[in-house]
Short mmCIF file of C-alpha atoms and ligand atoms in Angstrom, two decimals:
data_model
loop_
_atom_site.label_atom_id
_atom_site.label_comp_id
_atom_site.label_asym_id
_atom_site.label_seq_id
_atom_site.Cartn_x
_atom_site.Cartn_y
_atom_site.Cartn_z
CA UNK A 1 11.88 16.70 -2.25
CA UNK A 2 8.99 15.81 -4.55
CA UNK A 3 8.94 12.05 -4.86
CA UNK A 4 5.70 10.99 -6.51
CA UNK A 5 3.60 13.02 -8.92
CA UNK A 6 0.12 11.98 -9.94
CA UNK A 7 -1.10 14.26 -12.72
CA UNK A 8 -4.65 14.26 -14.05
CA UNK A 9 -5.08 10.53 -13.66
CA UNK A 10 -8.29 9.03 -14.99
CA UNK A 11 -8.68 5.28 -14.64
CA UNK A 12 -11.39 3.41 -16.49
CA UNK A 13 -12.36 -0.24 -16.46
CA UNK A 14 -13.96 -1.69 -19.55
CA UNK A 15 -16.12 -4.68 -18.80
CA UNK A 16 -18.31 -6.52 -21.29
CA UNK A 17 -21.31 -4.28 -20.73
CA UNK A 18 -19.97 -1.21 -18.97
CA UNK A 19 -17.38 1.49 -18.93
CA UNK A 20 -16.55 2.26 -15.32
CA UNK A 21 -14.67 5.39 -14.37
CA UNK A 22 -12.82 4.49 -11.18
CA UNK A 23 -10.93 7.79 -10.80
CA UNK A 24 -11.39 11.04 -12.67
CA UNK A 25 -8.57 13.56 -13.17
CA UNK A 26 -6.87 13.00 -9.82
CA UNK A 27 -3.71 15.01 -9.10
CA UNK A 28 -1.43 15.14 -6.08
CA UNK A 29 2.24 15.06 -5.11
CA UNK A 30 3.87 13.04 -2.37
CA UNK A 31 6.95 14.62 -0.80
CA UNK A 32 9.90 12.76 0.69
CA UNK A 33 8.97 11.65 4.21
CA UNK A 34 5.22 12.21 3.76
CA UNK A 35 2.61 10.08 5.42
CA UNK A 36 0.23 10.78 2.60
CA UNK A 37 -3.28 9.41 3.13
CA UNK A 38 -5.94 9.08 0.45
CA UNK A 39 -9.32 8.75 2.14
CA UNK A 40 -12.79 8.29 0.72
CA UNK A 41 -15.80 6.01 0.70
CA UNK A 42 -15.76 2.50 -0.67
CA UNK A 43 -15.77 2.53 -4.47
CA UNK A 44 -14.26 6.00 -4.90
CA UNK A 45 -11.20 4.54 -6.62
CA UNK A 46 -8.57 4.35 -3.87
CA UNK A 47 -7.38 0.83 -4.65
CA UNK A 48 -7.37 1.53 -8.38
CA UNK A 49 -5.23 4.61 -7.82
CA UNK A 50 -2.80 2.72 -5.59
CA UNK A 51 -2.51 -0.10 -8.13
CA UNK A 52 -1.65 2.48 -10.78
CA UNK A 53 1.10 3.90 -8.56
CA UNK A 54 2.24 0.31 -7.98
CA UNK A 55 2.47 -0.12 -11.75
CA UNK A 56 -0.12 -2.91 -11.87
CA UNK A 57 -2.58 -0.79 -13.87
CA UNK A 58 -1.93 1.88 -16.51
CA UNK A 59 -3.80 5.21 -16.34
CA UNK A 60 -6.36 5.75 -19.08
CA UNK A 61 -5.38 9.43 -19.04
CA UNK A 62 -2.74 11.41 -17.20
CA UNK A 63 0.58 10.21 -15.85
CA UNK A 64 2.32 9.07 -12.70
CA UNK A 65 6.00 9.73 -12.15
CA UNK A 66 8.38 8.62 -9.40
CA UNK A 67 11.49 10.81 -9.10
CA UNK A 68 10.55 12.23 -12.50
CA UNK A 69 10.37 8.84 -14.21
CA UNK A 70 7.11 7.59 -15.61
CA UNK A 71 5.76 4.48 -13.88
CA UNK A 72 5.07 1.72 -16.40
CA UNK A 73 5.40 -1.48 -14.38
CA UNK A 74 5.76 -2.75 -10.79
CA UNK A 75 9.17 -2.30 -9.19
CA UNK A 76 11.07 -2.85 -5.94
CA UNK A 77 11.14 0.94 -5.44
CA UNK A 78 7.39 0.72 -4.64
CA UNK A 79 6.54 -2.05 -2.19
CA UNK A 80 2.90 -2.70 -1.42
CA UNK A 81 1.12 -3.88 1.73
CA UNK A 82 -2.41 -5.18 1.30
CA UNK A 83 -5.46 -5.62 3.47
CA UNK A 84 -5.50 -9.40 3.17
CA UNK A 85 -3.87 -11.64 5.77
CA UNK A 86 -2.99 -14.18 3.06
CA UNK A 87 -0.39 -12.00 1.37
CA UNK A 88 2.36 -14.03 3.09
CA UNK A 89 3.58 -17.31 1.65
CA UNK A 90 2.17 -19.97 4.02
CA UNK A 91 4.88 -22.57 3.36
CA UNK A 92 7.68 -20.15 4.19
CA UNK A 93 8.67 -18.94 7.66
CA UNK A 94 8.31 -15.31 8.70
CA UNK A 95 12.02 -14.76 8.05
CA UNK A 96 11.84 -16.46 4.64
CA UNK A 97 8.84 -14.32 3.74
CA UNK A 98 10.84 -11.17 4.49
CA UNK A 99 14.01 -12.30 2.70
CA UNK A 100 12.06 -13.54 -0.35
CA UNK A 101 11.76 -10.22 -2.24
CA UNK A 102 15.32 -9.28 -1.27
CA UNK A 103 16.62 -12.50 -2.83
CA UNK A 104 14.36 -12.71 -5.88
CA UNK A 105 15.11 -9.12 -6.93
CA UNK A 106 18.81 -9.72 -6.33
CA UNK A 107 18.93 -6.80 -3.87
CA UNK A 108 20.69 -8.91 -1.23
CA UNK A 109 21.58 -12.57 -0.75
CA UNK A 110 22.76 -14.95 1.95
CA UNK A 111 23.63 -13.50 5.33
CA UNK A 112 23.14 -9.92 4.16
CA UNK A 113 19.51 -10.68 3.28
CA UNK A 114 18.95 -12.38 6.64
CA UNK A 115 20.55 -9.50 8.54
CA UNK A 116 18.41 -6.97 6.72
CA UNK A 117 15.24 -9.00 7.32
CA UNK A 118 16.01 -9.42 11.03
CA UNK A 119 16.71 -5.71 11.35
CA UNK A 120 13.16 -4.93 10.15
CA UNK A 121 11.53 -7.81 12.05
CA UNK A 122 13.04 -6.23 15.17
CA UNK A 123 11.52 -2.88 14.22
CA UNK A 124 8.04 -4.47 14.11
CA UNK A 125 8.83 -6.47 17.29
CA UNK A 126 8.62 -9.87 15.64
CA UNK A 127 12.22 -11.07 15.78
CA UNK A 128 11.14 -13.82 18.19
CA UNK A 129 8.78 -15.16 15.53
CA UNK A 130 11.32 -15.29 12.68
CA UNK A 131 11.12 -19.06 12.45
CA UNK A 132 7.35 -19.34 12.89
CA UNK A 133 5.00 -19.90 9.98
CA UNK A 134 2.41 -17.22 9.13
CA UNK A 135 -0.52 -19.45 10.14
CA UNK A 136 0.82 -19.52 13.69
CA UNK A 137 0.46 -15.73 13.98
CA UNK A 138 -2.48 -13.46 14.75
CA UNK A 139 -3.87 -11.10 12.11
CA UNK A 140 -2.05 -8.11 13.58
CA UNK A 141 1.24 -9.98 13.61
CA UNK A 142 0.82 -11.05 9.97
CA UNK A 143 0.30 -7.44 8.94
CA UNK A 144 3.46 -6.48 10.85
CA UNK A 145 5.37 -9.15 8.90
CA UNK A 146 4.00 -7.72 5.64
CA UNK A 147 5.10 -4.23 6.70
CA UNK A 148 8.57 -5.51 7.64
CA UNK A 149 8.83 -7.27 4.27
CA UNK A 150 7.95 -4.06 2.44
CA UNK A 151 10.28 -1.90 4.51
CA UNK A 152 13.18 -4.36 4.29
CA UNK A 153 13.40 -3.61 0.57
CA UNK A 154 13.96 0.03 1.58
CA UNK A 155 11.69 1.23 -1.23
CA UNK A 156 11.32 4.89 -2.23
CA UNK A 157 7.71 4.66 -1.15
CA UNK A 158 5.62 2.11 0.74
CA UNK A 159 2.10 1.68 -0.64
CA UNK A 160 -0.48 0.57 1.91
CA UNK A 161 -3.98 -0.49 0.89
CA UNK A 162 -6.20 -0.50 4.00
CA UNK A 163 -3.68 -2.71 5.82
CA UNK A 164 -5.57 -2.58 9.13
CA UNK A 165 -9.15 -2.73 7.85
CA UNK A 166 -9.61 -6.42 8.64
CA UNK A 167 -8.33 -6.14 12.23
CA UNK A 168 -10.44 -5.74 15.34
CA UNK A 169 -10.69 -2.18 16.67
CA UNK A 170 -8.22 -2.61 19.52
CA UNK A 171 -5.56 -4.28 17.37
CA UNK A 172 -6.10 -1.68 14.66
CA UNK A 173 -5.56 1.14 17.12
CA UNK A 174 -2.36 -0.53 18.41
CA UNK A 175 -1.10 -1.07 14.86
CA UNK A 176 -1.68 2.61 14.04
CA UNK A 177 0.35 3.63 17.08
CA UNK A 178 3.14 1.22 16.12
CA UNK A 179 3.18 2.49 12.55
CA UNK A 180 3.47 6.10 13.77
CA UNK A 181 6.36 5.11 16.05
CA UNK A 182 8.05 3.38 13.10
CA UNK A 183 7.65 6.48 10.97
CA UNK A 184 9.15 8.62 13.71
CA UNK A 185 12.11 6.27 13.83
CA UNK A 186 12.70 5.65 10.13
CA UNK A 187 11.06 8.56 8.24
CA UNK A 188 10.14 6.38 5.30
CA UNK A 189 7.62 7.72 2.78
CA UNK A 190 4.22 6.14 2.63
CA UNK A 191 1.09 6.41 0.53
CA UNK A 192 -1.76 4.99 2.59
CA UNK A 193 -5.35 4.51 1.47
CA UNK A 194 -8.29 4.03 3.82
CA UNK A 195 -12.04 4.55 3.97
CA UNK A 196 -11.73 5.64 7.63
CA UNK A 197 -11.55 9.38 8.27
CA UNK A 198 -10.36 8.89 11.90
CA UNK A 199 -7.56 6.65 10.60
CA UNK A 200 -6.60 9.26 7.98
CA UNK A 201 -6.49 12.02 10.61
CA UNK A 202 -4.45 9.89 12.99
CA UNK A 203 -1.88 8.69 10.45
CA UNK A 204 -1.58 11.35 7.79
CA UNK A 205 0.53 14.48 7.68
CA UNK A 206 -1.26 15.28 4.44
CA UNK A 207 -4.65 13.96 3.40
CA UNK A 208 -6.42 13.79 0.06
CA UNK A 209 -10.18 13.36 0.24
CA UNK A 210 -11.41 11.45 -2.79
CA UNK A 211 -15.12 11.59 -3.50
CA UNK A 212 -17.07 9.48 -5.96
CA UNK A 213 -18.01 11.46 -9.05
CA UNK A 214 -21.02 11.16 -11.37
CA UNK A 215 -19.11 9.24 -14.03
CA UNK A 216 -18.62 6.43 -11.53
CA UNK A 217 -22.21 5.47 -12.09
CA UNK A 218 -21.85 2.59 -14.50
CA UNK A 219 -22.12 3.93 -18.02
CA UNK A 220 -23.35 1.88 -20.91
CA UNK A 221 -20.38 1.07 -23.04
CA UNK A 222 -19.87 3.45 -26.00
CA UNK A 223 -21.64 6.21 -24.11
CA UNK A 224 -19.78 9.02 -22.39
CA UNK A 225 -20.12 8.88 -18.59
CA UNK A 226 -22.13 11.77 -17.18
CA UNK A 227 -20.13 14.68 -15.86
CA UNK A 228 -17.29 14.34 -18.34
P1 ADP B 301 -12.05 1.76 -3.46
O1 ADP B 301 -10.69 1.17 -3.30
O2 ADP B 301 -12.10 3.23 -3.13
O3 ADP B 301 -13.12 1.00 -2.75
P2 ADP B 301 -11.88 0.73 -6.17
O4 ADP B 301 -10.67 1.32 -6.77
O5 ADP B 301 -11.78 -0.66 -5.67
O6 ADP B 301 -12.42 1.70 -5.03
O7 ADP B 301 -13.08 0.79 -7.21
C1 ADP B 301 -13.45 1.98 -7.90
C2 ADP B 301 -14.53 1.65 -8.91
O8 ADP B 301 -14.00 0.82 -9.93
C3 ADP B 301 -15.71 0.89 -8.33
O9 ADP B 301 -16.87 1.35 -8.98
C4 ADP B 301 -15.41 -0.55 -8.67
O10 ADP B 301 -16.60 -1.29 -8.81
C5 ADP B 301 -14.70 -0.41 -10.00
N1 ADP B 301 -13.72 -1.50 -10.23
C6 ADP B 301 -12.67 -1.81 -9.45
N2 ADP B 301 -11.96 -2.82 -9.95
C7 ADP B 301 -12.58 -3.17 -11.12
C8 ADP B 301 -12.36 -4.15 -12.14
N3 ADP B 301 -11.31 -4.98 -12.07
N4 ADP B 301 -13.22 -4.20 -13.18
C9 ADP B 301 -14.26 -3.37 -13.26
N5 ADP B 301 -14.54 -2.43 -12.34
C10 ADP B 301 -13.71 -2.32 -11.29
P1 ADP B 302 -0.51 -7.49 18.09
O1 ADP B 302 -0.14 -8.52 17.08
O2 ADP B 302 -0.79 -6.16 17.52
O3 ADP B 302 0.43 -7.41 19.23
P2 ADP B 302 -2.70 -9.30 18.54
O4 ADP B 302 -4.08 -9.10 19.05
O5 ADP B 302 -2.52 -9.74 17.16
O6 ADP B 302 -1.92 -7.92 18.70
O7 ADP B 302 -1.94 -10.25 19.52
C1 ADP B 302 -1.87 -9.96 20.90
C2 ADP B 302 -0.60 -10.53 21.46
O8 ADP B 302 -0.73 -11.94 21.63
C3 ADP B 302 0.56 -10.30 20.53
O9 ADP B 302 1.28 -9.15 20.83
C4 ADP B 302 1.42 -11.53 20.73
O10 ADP B 302 2.47 -11.30 21.66
C5 ADP B 302 0.48 -12.58 21.28
N1 ADP B 302 0.21 -13.59 20.27
C6 ADP B 302 -0.76 -13.58 19.32
N2 ADP B 302 -0.73 -14.67 18.57
C7 ADP B 302 0.29 -15.43 19.04
C8 ADP B 302 0.86 -16.68 18.69
N3 ADP B 302 0.39 -17.42 17.70
N4 ADP B 302 1.91 -17.11 19.39
C9 ADP B 302 2.38 -16.39 20.39
N5 ADP B 302 1.91 -15.21 20.80
C10 ADP B 302 0.89 -14.74 20.12
#
């Protein structure tokens, strides 16, 4: 039932002049089927936390486990969807973009990969655009392709970093409704980060409010951040 455990995770960045505490002793658990939303103002450490769950960054302190196993590197069990529209490969078609991770990880090949990709493109209502190139699509459609690509891998958890933040308000609202419908249909587990409280309330079944803490004020290197 418990899928992801984040235990006492502190993340620090060391730059030439500063020691920046991005998150301080954050703990939470994501259960199977959760729409778990982490919400908080810009700079409170949401992206950093999500990148740690993705395995792209290592916690300074604390640990993150998926199904009891410590996360040490990125993996196909944790697919990520980003805010940027340019996360798709521009020289590959929509279908090729979705089959790409399936093929490169060796999860599926040939017709099986295409069938799987089409199955998820249908779920996001983009089957008709399978042979289009990303640049031919609107921003909302590109994000739907990115979601289909993540879901097609059937990961344990889908990590979403403000995927609708760059969309206009109307498209964003439509995308939220579509995502909720998808969840109803497929019951996949998602960890979603956003700075928007209305978005968190609309999408989440459980919500973690992350607030900036004093140590986030840039500390001179070799000094201990305040509040710690
Ligand atoms: P959020 O996603 O909530 O906006 P971030 O995780 O992007 O927050 O950033 C948290 C803090 O860490 C901020 O103070 C930010 O400036 C800092 N930070 C993020 N990435 C880096 C980095 N690569 N190097 C140094 N500081 C960083
Ligand atoms: P959404 O993608 O969420 O449906 P958009 O505002 O991105 O909303 O697009 C509105 C509609 O216009 C889309 O549903 C789609 O059918 C159509 N559309 C957008 N871009 C294109 C395109 N390049 N080719 C064909 N139809 C498009």
